[in-house]
Short mmCIF file of C-alpha atoms in Angstrom, two decimals:
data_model
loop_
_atom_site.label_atom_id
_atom_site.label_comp_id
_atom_site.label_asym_id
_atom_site.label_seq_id
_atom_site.Cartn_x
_atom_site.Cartn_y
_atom_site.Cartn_z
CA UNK A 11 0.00 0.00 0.00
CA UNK A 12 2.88 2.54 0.58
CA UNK A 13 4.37 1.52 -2.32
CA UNK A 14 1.14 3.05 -4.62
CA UNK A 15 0.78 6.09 -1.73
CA UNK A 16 4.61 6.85 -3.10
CA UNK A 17 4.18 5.95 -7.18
CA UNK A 18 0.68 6.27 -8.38
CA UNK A 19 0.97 9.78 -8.65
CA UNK A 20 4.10 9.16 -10.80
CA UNK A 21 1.92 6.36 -12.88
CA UNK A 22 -0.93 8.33 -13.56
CA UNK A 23 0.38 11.48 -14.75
CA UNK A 24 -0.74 12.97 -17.76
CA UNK A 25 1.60 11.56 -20.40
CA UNK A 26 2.53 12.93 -24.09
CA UNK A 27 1.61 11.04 -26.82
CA UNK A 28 4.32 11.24 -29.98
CA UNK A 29 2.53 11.91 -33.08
CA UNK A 30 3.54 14.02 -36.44
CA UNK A 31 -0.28 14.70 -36.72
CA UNK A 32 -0.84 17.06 -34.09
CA UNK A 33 -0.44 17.27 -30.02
CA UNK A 34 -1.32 14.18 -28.16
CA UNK A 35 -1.84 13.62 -24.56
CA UNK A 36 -2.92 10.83 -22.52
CA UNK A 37 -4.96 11.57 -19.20
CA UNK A 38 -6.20 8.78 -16.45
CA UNK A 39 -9.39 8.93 -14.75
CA UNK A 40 -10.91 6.56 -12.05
CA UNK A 41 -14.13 4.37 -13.13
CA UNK A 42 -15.60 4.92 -9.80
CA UNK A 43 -17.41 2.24 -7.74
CA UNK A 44 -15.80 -0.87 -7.89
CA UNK A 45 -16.91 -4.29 -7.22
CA UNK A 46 -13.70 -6.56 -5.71
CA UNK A 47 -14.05 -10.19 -4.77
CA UNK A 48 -10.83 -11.82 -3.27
CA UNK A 49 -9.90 -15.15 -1.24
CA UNK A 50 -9.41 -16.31 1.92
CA UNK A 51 -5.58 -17.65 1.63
CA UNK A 52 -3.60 -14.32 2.10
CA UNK A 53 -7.11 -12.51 3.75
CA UNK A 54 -5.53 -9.33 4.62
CA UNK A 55 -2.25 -8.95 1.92
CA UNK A 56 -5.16 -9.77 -0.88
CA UNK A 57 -6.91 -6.88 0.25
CA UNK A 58 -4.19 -4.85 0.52
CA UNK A 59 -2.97 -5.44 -2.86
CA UNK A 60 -6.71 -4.26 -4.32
CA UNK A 61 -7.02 -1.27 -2.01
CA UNK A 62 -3.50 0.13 -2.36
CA UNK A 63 -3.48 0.83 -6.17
CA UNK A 64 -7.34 1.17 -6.62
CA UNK A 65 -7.75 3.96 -3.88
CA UNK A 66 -4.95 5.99 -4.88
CA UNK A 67 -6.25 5.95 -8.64
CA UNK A 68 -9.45 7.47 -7.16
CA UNK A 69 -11.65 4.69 -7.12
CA UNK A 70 -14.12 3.70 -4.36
CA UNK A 71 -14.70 -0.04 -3.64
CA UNK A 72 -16.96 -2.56 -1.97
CA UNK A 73 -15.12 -5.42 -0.93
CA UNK A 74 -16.98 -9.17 -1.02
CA UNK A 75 -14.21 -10.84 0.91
CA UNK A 76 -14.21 -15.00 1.12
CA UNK A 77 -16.77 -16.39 3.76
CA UNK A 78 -14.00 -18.27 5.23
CA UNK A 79 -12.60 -14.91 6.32
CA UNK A 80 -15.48 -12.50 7.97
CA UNK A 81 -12.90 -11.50 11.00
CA UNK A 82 -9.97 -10.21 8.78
CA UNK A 83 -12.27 -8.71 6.23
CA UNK A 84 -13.75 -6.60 9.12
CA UNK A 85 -10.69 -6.36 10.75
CA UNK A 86 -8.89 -4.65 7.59
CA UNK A 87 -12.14 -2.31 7.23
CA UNK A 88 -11.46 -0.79 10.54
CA UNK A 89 -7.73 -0.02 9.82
CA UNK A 90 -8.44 1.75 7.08
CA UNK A 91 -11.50 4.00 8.49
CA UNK A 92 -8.53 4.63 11.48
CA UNK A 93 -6.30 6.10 8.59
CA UNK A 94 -9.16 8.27 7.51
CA UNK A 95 -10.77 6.47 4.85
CA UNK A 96 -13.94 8.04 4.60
CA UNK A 97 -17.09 6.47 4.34
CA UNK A 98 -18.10 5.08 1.12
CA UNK A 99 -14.47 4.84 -0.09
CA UNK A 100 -14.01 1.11 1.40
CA UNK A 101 -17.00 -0.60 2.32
CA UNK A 102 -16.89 -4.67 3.22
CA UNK A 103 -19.67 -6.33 2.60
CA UNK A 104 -21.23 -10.19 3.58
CA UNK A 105 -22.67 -10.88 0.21
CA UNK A 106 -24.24 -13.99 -1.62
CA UNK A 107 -23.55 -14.83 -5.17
CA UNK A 108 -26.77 -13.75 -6.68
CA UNK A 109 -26.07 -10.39 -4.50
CA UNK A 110 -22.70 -10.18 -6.05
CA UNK A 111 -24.55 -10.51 -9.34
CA UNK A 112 -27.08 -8.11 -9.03
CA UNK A 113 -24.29 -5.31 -8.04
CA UNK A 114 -22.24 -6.18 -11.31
CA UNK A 115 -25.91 -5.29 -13.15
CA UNK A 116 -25.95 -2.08 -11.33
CA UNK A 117 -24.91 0.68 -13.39
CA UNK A 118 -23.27 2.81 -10.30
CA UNK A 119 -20.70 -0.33 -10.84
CA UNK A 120 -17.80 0.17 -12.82
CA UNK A 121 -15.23 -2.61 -12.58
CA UNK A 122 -15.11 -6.23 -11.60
CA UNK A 123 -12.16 -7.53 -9.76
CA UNK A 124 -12.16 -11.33 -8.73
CA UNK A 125 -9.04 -13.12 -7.33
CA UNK A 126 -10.80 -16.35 -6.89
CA UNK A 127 -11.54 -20.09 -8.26
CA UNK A 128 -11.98 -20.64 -12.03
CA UNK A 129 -15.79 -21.56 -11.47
CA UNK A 130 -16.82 -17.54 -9.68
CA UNK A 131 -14.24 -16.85 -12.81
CA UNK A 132 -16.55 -17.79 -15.24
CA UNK A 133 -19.80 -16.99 -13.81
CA UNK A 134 -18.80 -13.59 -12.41
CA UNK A 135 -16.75 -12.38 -15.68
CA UNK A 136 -19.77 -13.68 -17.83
CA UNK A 137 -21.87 -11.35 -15.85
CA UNK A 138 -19.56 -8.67 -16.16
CA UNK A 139 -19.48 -9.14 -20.09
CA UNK A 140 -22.91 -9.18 -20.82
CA UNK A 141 -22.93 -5.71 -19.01
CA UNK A 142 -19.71 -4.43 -21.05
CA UNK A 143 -18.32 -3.93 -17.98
CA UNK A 144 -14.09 -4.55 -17.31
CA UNK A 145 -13.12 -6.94 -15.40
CA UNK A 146 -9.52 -8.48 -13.97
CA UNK A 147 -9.35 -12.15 -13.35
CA UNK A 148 -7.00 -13.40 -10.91
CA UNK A 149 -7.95 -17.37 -11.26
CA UNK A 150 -6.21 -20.99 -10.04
CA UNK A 151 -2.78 -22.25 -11.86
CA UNK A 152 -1.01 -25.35 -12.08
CA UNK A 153 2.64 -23.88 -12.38
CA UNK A 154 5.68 -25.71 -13.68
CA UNK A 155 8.71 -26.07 -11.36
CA UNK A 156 11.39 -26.89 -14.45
CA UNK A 157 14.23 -28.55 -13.15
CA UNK A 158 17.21 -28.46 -16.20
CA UNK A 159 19.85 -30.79 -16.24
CA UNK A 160 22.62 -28.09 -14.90
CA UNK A 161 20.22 -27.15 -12.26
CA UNK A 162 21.50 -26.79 -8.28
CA UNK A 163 20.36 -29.60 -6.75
CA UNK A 164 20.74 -27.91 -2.99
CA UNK A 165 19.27 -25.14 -4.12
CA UNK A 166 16.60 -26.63 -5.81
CA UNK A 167 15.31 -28.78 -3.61
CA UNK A 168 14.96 -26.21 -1.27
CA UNK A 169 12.83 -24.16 -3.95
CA UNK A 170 10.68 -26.97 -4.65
CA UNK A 171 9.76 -27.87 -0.80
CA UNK A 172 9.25 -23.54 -0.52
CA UNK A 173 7.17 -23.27 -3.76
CA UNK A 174 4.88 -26.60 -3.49
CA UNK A 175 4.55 -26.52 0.46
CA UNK A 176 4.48 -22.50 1.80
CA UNK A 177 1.15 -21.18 2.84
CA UNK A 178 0.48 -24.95 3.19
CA UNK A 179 0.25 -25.94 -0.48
CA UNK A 180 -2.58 -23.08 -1.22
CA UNK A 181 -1.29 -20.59 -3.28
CA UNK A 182 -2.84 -19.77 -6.45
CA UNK A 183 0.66 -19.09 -7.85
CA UNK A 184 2.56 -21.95 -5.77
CA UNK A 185 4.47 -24.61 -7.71
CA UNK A 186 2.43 -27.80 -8.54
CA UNK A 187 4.17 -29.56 -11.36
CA UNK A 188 7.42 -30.85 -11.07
CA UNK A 189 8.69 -31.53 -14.39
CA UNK A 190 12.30 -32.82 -14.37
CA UNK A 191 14.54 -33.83 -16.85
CA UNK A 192 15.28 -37.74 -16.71
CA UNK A 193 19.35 -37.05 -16.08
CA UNK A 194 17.72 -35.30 -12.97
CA UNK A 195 14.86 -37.12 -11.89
CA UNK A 196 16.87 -39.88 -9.82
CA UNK A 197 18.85 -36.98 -7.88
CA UNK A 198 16.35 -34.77 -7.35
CA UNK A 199 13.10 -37.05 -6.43
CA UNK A 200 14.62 -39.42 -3.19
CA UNK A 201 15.61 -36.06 -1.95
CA UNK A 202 12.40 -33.84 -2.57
CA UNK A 203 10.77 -36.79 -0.72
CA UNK A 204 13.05 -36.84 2.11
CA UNK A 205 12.78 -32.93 2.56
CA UNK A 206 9.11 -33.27 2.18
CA UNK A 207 8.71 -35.89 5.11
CA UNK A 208 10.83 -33.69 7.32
CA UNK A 209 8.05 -31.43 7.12
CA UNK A 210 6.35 -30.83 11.33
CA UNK A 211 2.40 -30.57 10.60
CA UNK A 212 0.71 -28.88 13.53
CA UNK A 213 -0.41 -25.93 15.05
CA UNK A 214 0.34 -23.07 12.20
CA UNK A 215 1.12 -20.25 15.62
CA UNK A 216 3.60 -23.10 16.76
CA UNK A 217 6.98 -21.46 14.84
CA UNK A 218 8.79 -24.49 14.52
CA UNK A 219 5.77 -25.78 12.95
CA UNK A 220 6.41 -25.70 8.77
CA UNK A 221 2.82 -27.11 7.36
CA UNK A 222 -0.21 -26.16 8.70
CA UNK A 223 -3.93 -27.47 7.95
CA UNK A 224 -5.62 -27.05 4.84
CA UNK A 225 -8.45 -24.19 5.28
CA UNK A 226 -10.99 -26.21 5.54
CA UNK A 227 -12.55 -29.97 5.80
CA UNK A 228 -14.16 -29.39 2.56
CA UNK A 229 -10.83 -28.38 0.91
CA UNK A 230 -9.36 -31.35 2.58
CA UNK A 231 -12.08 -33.50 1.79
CA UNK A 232 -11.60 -31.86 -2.02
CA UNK A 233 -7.72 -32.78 -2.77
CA UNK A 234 -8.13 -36.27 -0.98
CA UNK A 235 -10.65 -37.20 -3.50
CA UNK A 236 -8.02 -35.68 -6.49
CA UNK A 237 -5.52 -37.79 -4.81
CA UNK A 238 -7.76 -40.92 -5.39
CA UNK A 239 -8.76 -39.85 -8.62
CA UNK A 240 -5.73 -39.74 -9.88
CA UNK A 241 -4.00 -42.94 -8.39
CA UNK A 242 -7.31 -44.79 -10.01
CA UNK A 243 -5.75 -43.50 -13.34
CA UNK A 244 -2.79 -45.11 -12.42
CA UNK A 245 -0.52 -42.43 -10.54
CA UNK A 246 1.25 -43.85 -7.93
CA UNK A 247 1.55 -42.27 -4.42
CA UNK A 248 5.37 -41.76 -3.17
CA UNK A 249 5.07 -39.94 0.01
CA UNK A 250 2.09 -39.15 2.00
CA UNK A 251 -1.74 -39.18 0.40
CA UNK A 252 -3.85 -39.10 3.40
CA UNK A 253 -5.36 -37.19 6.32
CA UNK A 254 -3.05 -36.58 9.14
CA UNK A 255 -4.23 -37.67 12.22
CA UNK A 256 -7.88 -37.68 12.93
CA UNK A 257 -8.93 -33.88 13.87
CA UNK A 258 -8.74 -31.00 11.73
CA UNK A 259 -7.89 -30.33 8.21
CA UNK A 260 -4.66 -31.84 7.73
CA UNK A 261 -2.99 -33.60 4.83
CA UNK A 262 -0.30 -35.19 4.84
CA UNK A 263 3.09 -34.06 2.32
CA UNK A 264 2.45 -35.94 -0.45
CA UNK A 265 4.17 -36.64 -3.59
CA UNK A 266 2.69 -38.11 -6.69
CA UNK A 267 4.38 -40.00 -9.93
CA UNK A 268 3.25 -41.71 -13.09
CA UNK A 269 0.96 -39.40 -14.31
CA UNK A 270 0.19 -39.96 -17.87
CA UNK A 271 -1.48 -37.15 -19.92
CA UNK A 272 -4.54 -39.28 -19.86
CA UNK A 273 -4.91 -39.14 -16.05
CA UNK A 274 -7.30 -36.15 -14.61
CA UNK A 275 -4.98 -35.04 -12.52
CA UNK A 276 -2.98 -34.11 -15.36
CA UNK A 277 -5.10 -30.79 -16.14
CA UNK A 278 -6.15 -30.14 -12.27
CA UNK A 279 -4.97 -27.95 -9.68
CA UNK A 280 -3.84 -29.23 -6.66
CA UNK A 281 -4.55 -26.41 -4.02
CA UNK A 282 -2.38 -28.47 -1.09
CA UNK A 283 0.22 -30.33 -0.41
CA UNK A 284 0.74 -32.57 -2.99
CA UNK A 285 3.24 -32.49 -5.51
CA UNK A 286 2.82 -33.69 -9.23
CA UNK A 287 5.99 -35.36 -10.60
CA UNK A 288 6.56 -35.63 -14.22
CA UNK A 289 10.36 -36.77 -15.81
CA UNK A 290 11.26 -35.12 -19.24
CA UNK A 291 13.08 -36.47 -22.10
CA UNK A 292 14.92 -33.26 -22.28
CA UNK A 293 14.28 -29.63 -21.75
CA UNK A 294 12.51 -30.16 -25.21
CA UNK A 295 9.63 -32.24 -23.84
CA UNK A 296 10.01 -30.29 -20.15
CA UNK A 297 8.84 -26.98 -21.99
CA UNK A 298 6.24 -29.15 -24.17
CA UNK A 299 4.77 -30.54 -20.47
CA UNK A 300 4.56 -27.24 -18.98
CA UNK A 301 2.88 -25.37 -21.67
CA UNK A 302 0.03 -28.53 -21.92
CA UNK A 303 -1.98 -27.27 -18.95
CA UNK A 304 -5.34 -25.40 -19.28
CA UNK A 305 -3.43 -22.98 -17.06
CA UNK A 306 -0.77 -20.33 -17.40
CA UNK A 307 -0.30 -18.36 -14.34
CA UNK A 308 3.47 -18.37 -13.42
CA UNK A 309 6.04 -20.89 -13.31
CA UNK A 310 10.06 -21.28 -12.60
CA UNK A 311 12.91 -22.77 -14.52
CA UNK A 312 16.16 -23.93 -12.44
CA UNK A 313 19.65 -23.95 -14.09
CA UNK A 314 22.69 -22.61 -12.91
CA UNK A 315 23.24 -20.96 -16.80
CA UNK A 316 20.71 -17.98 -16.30
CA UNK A 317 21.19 -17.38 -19.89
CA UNK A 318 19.74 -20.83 -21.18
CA UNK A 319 16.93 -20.28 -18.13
CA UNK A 320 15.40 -17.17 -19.36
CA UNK A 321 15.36 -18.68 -23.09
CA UNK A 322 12.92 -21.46 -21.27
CA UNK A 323 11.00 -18.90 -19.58
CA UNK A 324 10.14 -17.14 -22.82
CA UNK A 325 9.05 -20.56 -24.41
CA UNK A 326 6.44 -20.79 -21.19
CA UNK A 327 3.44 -19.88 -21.59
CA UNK A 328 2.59 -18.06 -18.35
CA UNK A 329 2.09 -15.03 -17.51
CA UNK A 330 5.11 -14.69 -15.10
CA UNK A 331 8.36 -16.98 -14.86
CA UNK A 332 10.71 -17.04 -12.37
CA UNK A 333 13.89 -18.22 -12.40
CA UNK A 334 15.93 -20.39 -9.51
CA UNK A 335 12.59 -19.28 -7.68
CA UNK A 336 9.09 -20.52 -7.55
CA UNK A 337 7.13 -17.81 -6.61
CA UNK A 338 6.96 -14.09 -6.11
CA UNK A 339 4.53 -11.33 -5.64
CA UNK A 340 6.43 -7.11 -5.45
CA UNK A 341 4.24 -4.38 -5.68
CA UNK A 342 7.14 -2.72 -8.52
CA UNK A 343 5.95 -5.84 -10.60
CA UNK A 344 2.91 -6.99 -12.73
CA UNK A 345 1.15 -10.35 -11.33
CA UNK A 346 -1.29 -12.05 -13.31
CA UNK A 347 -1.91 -15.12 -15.92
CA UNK A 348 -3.27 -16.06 -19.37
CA UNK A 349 -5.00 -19.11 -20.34
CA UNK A 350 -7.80 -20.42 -18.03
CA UNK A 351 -5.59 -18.19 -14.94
CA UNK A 352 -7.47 -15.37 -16.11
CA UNK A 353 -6.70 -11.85 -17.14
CA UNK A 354 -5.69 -9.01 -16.41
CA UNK A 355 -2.51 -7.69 -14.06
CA UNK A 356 -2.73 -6.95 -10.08
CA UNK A 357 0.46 -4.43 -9.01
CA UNK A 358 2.93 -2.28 -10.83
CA UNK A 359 1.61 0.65 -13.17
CA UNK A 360 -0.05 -2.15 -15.33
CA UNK A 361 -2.39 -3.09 -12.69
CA UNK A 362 -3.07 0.68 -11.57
CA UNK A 363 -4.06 1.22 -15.05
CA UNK A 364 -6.50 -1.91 -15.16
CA UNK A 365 -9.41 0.55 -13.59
CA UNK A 366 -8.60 4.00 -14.89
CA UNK A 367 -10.32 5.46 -18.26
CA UNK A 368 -6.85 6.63 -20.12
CA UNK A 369 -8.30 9.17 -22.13
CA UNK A 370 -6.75 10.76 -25.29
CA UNK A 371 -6.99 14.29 -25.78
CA UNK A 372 -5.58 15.35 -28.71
CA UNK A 373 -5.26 19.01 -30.95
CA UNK A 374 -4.79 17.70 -34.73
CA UNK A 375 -2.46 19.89 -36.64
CA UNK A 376 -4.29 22.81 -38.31
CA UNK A 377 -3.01 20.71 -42.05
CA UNK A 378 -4.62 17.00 -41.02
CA UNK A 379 -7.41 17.98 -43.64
CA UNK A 380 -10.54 15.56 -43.11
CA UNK B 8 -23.69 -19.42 2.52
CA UNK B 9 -22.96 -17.46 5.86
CA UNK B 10 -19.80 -16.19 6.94
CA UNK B 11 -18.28 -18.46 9.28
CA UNK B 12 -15.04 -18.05 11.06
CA UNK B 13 -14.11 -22.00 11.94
CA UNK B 14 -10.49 -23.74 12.84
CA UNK B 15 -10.13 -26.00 10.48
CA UNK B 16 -7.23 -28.22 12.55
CA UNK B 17 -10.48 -29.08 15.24
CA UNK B 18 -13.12 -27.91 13.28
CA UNK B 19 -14.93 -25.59 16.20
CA UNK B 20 -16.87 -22.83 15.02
CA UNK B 21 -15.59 -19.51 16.05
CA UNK B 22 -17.74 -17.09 14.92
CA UNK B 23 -20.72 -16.55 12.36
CA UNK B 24 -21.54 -13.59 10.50
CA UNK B 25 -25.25 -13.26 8.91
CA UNK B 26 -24.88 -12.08 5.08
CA UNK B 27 -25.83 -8.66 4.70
CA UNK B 28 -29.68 -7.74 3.53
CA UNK B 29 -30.26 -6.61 -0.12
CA UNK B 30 -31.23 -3.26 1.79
CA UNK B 31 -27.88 -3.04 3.39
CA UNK B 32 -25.91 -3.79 0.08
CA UNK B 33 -27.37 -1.07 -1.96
CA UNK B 34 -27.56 1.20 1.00
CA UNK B 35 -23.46 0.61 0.77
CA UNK B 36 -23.43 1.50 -3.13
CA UNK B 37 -25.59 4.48 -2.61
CA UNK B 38 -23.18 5.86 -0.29
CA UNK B 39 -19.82 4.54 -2.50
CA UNK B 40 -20.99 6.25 -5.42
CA UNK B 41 -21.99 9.41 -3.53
CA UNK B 42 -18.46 9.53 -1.91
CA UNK B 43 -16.59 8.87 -5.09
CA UNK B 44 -16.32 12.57 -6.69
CA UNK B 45 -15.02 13.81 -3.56
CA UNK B 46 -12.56 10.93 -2.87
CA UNK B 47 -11.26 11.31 -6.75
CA UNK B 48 -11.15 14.91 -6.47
CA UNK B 49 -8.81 15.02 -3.74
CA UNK B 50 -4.83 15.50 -4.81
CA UNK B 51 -2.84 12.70 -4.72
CA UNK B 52 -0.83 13.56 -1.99
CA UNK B 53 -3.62 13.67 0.80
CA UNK B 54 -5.27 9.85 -0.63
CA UNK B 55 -1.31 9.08 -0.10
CA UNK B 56 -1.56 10.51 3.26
CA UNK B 57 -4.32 7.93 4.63
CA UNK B 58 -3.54 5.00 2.34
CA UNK B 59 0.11 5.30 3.46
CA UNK B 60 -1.52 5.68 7.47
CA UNK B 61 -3.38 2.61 6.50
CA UNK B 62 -0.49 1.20 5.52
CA UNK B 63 1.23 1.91 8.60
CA UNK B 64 -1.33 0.81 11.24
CA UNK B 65 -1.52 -2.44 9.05
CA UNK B 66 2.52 -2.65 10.13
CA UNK B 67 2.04 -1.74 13.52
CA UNK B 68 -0.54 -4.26 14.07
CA UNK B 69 0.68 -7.13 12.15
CA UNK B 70 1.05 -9.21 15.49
CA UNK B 71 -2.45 -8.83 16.70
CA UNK B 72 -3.91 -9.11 13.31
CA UNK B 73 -2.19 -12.40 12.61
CA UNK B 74 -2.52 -14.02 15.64
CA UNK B 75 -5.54 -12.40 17.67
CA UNK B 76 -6.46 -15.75 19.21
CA UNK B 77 -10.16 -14.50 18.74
CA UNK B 78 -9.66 -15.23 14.69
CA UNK B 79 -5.84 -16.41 14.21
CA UNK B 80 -7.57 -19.81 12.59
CA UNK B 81 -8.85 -17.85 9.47
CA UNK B 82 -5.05 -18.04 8.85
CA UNK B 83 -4.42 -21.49 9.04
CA UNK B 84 -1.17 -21.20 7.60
CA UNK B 85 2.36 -21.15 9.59
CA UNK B 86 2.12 -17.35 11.47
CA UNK B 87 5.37 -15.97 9.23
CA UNK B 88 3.34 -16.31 6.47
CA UNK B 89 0.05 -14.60 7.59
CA UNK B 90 1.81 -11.39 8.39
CA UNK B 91 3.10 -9.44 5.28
CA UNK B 92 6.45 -7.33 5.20
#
């Protein structure tokens, strides 16, 4: 948020346009009300990220936060009114779907922001498009983790247990698919596995605690049926695949091979911990795996030749790559996805720009004719 | 669906919200769209001036926010990650 108090003002500046045919100049303008919709698994930083930007542009906002959530979305309300956010400017509301819907059909409502599951991506953008209305979706992903054959093992390893396991597996932008090349597959596997048994499951306030519950029984209830789906298809189940222990939400790590293309799990997102594994012939058929996903939210490549990295992350079809890293979100940079991840950035000037009209005025040279 | 708080490692329900009435909800748009002119009217640098106090209150308070034991199970995740730097 103090990142856009400090730039938007910079962002948003009228800008000149450069044309021979007369003087050009760009101007932005808020939409007004807008209608945001965000998740439960980072339920005060996914506000924040909204708010920040979307405020300073001069927008005004009602916030349907995730039901999971009601504490922390009226808990980030009050901060803000304690800054001096007036009234109107940020409202939370406890909303239904069909109340969500009938807002988007409201012409006081501008723009449609959803950070949410592909299913309230579909019906909520539909409804936004049949009232011409923009919209930014922020759906699910099933990144690739890309493991090269001059990759750091160490380091790697380290990535992978960070980008498949933080925040508990449940990260829209956390890394699912684990496709290695075969000259790495028998080095890097036996000791993903070992790092993901080491893992203490427990109380998440308990700080030598490293994976926490899932956020629910029904999400639990959700990936332990995936799980079973997919070793029905044939996948086969090297670490973990069940509930831990008998109360509360908890899964244990779990790692999953043999997953042919036919398999469901294939084209599904795992939102948990559980790991897809899937060896590569060569970087060749490692780029060809990752880019045959519905999705294409982020994803990382690991090599210790940065050079030959980055030509893999342009060959991904995401809409962000990292590199020797699984996952990142700065305010300085955009965040979004293509593909069936949605639309649309979040952060940087590109997202401040998503909800302000960028209007061209322009003074034609007195010779343009016409 | 209501809005229920509940810790999903025992599964106790902390808290339950009521969704808000169609009355409220376009109550809440009348008054967004009425404070919107003045809110985009104002300079930059005084929205910068609360959104950067929001910004600090949200630091000051990152303890208590992550870990009020009234609602620290909405984050079920490990506490590091609940806070945000």
């Amino acid at each position: 948020m103090q990142y856009f108090a400090d730039n938007a003002e910079v962002f948003l500046a009228p800008k000149k346009l450069d044309s021979a045919m007369g003087d050009a100049r760009l101007e932005y303008s808020p939409f007004g009300v807008l209608l945001s919709i965000q998740p439960w698994n980072y339920p005060y930083y996914q506000l924040a990220r909204f708010a920040g930007p979307h405020l300073m542009s001069g927008n005004v906002m009602l916030l349907k936060h995730a039901p999971g959530v009601p504490q922390c979305a009226l808990a980030f309300e009050q901060v803000l009114r304690e800054a001096g956010v007036p009234e109107g400017v940020y409202t939370n509301l406890f909303l239904s779907n069909d109340q969500s819907g009938a807002l988007i059909d409201d012409p006081r409502v501008k723009g449609i922001a959803l950070t949410g599951s592909e299913r309230a991506g579909e019906a909520l953008a539909s409804r936004a498009g049949k009232n011409l209305k923009k919209s930014t979706m922020e759906l699910g992903g099933s990144d690739a983790f890309v493991v090269l054959d001059d990759a750091d093992l160490d380091h790697t390893v380290a990535m992978a247990i960070q980008g498949r396991f933080g925040n508990n597996g449940q990260t829209c932008i956390g890394a699912k698919r684990f496709i290695v090349v075969k000259s790495m597959l028998d080095k890097f596997l036996p000791r993903f596995i070992a790092a993901a048994r080491k893992l203490k499951l427990g109380d998440p306030l308990d700080e030598t605690v490293t994976l926490g519950s899932l956020s629910s029984d029904a999400a639990l209830q959700l990936i332990l049926r995936q799980i079973q789906e997919a070793t029905s298809h044939g996948a086969k189940i090297a670490l973990g695949g069940r509930r831990a222990g008998e109360v509360g939400a908890f899964l244990e790590p779990t790692v999953l091979t043999n997953i042919t293309s036919d398999n469901p799990a294939y084209k599904q997102e795992f939102f948990g911990p559980a790991a897809l594994i899937f060896p590569a012939k060569d970087k060749e058929e490692a780029i060809a795996i990752a880019n045959d996903s519905p999705f294409g939210l982020g994803g990382s490549a690991y090599s210790t030749d940065i050079e030959r990295a980055k030509r893999v992350a342009s060959r991904m079809e995401t809409g962000m790559v990292f590199i020797n890293y699984p996952d990142v979100s700065l305010p300085e940079l955009p965040f979004g996805g293509v593909k069936r991840s949605g639309y649309g950035k979040e952060l940087s000037n590109l997202g401040i720009e998503e909800f302000v009209n960028k209007k061209l005025i322009f003074v034609p040279n007195a010779n343009l004719g016409g | 669906m209501p809005y229920r708080s509940v810790n999903p490692a025992t599964g106790e329900a902390l808290k339950t919200f009521t969704e808000h009435t169609d009355e409220r909800m376009w109550l809440a748009l009348a008054t967004a769209d009425k404070a919107f002119h003045a809110w985009a009217a104002r300079p930059f640098r005084e929205r910068s001036k609360i959104i950067g106090k929001s910004a600090q209150i949200l630091l000051e308070k990152k303890e208590n926010l992550a870990a009020s034991p009234h609602w620290k199970w909405e984050r079920e995740s490990p506490r590091a990650e609940a806070k945000w730097s």
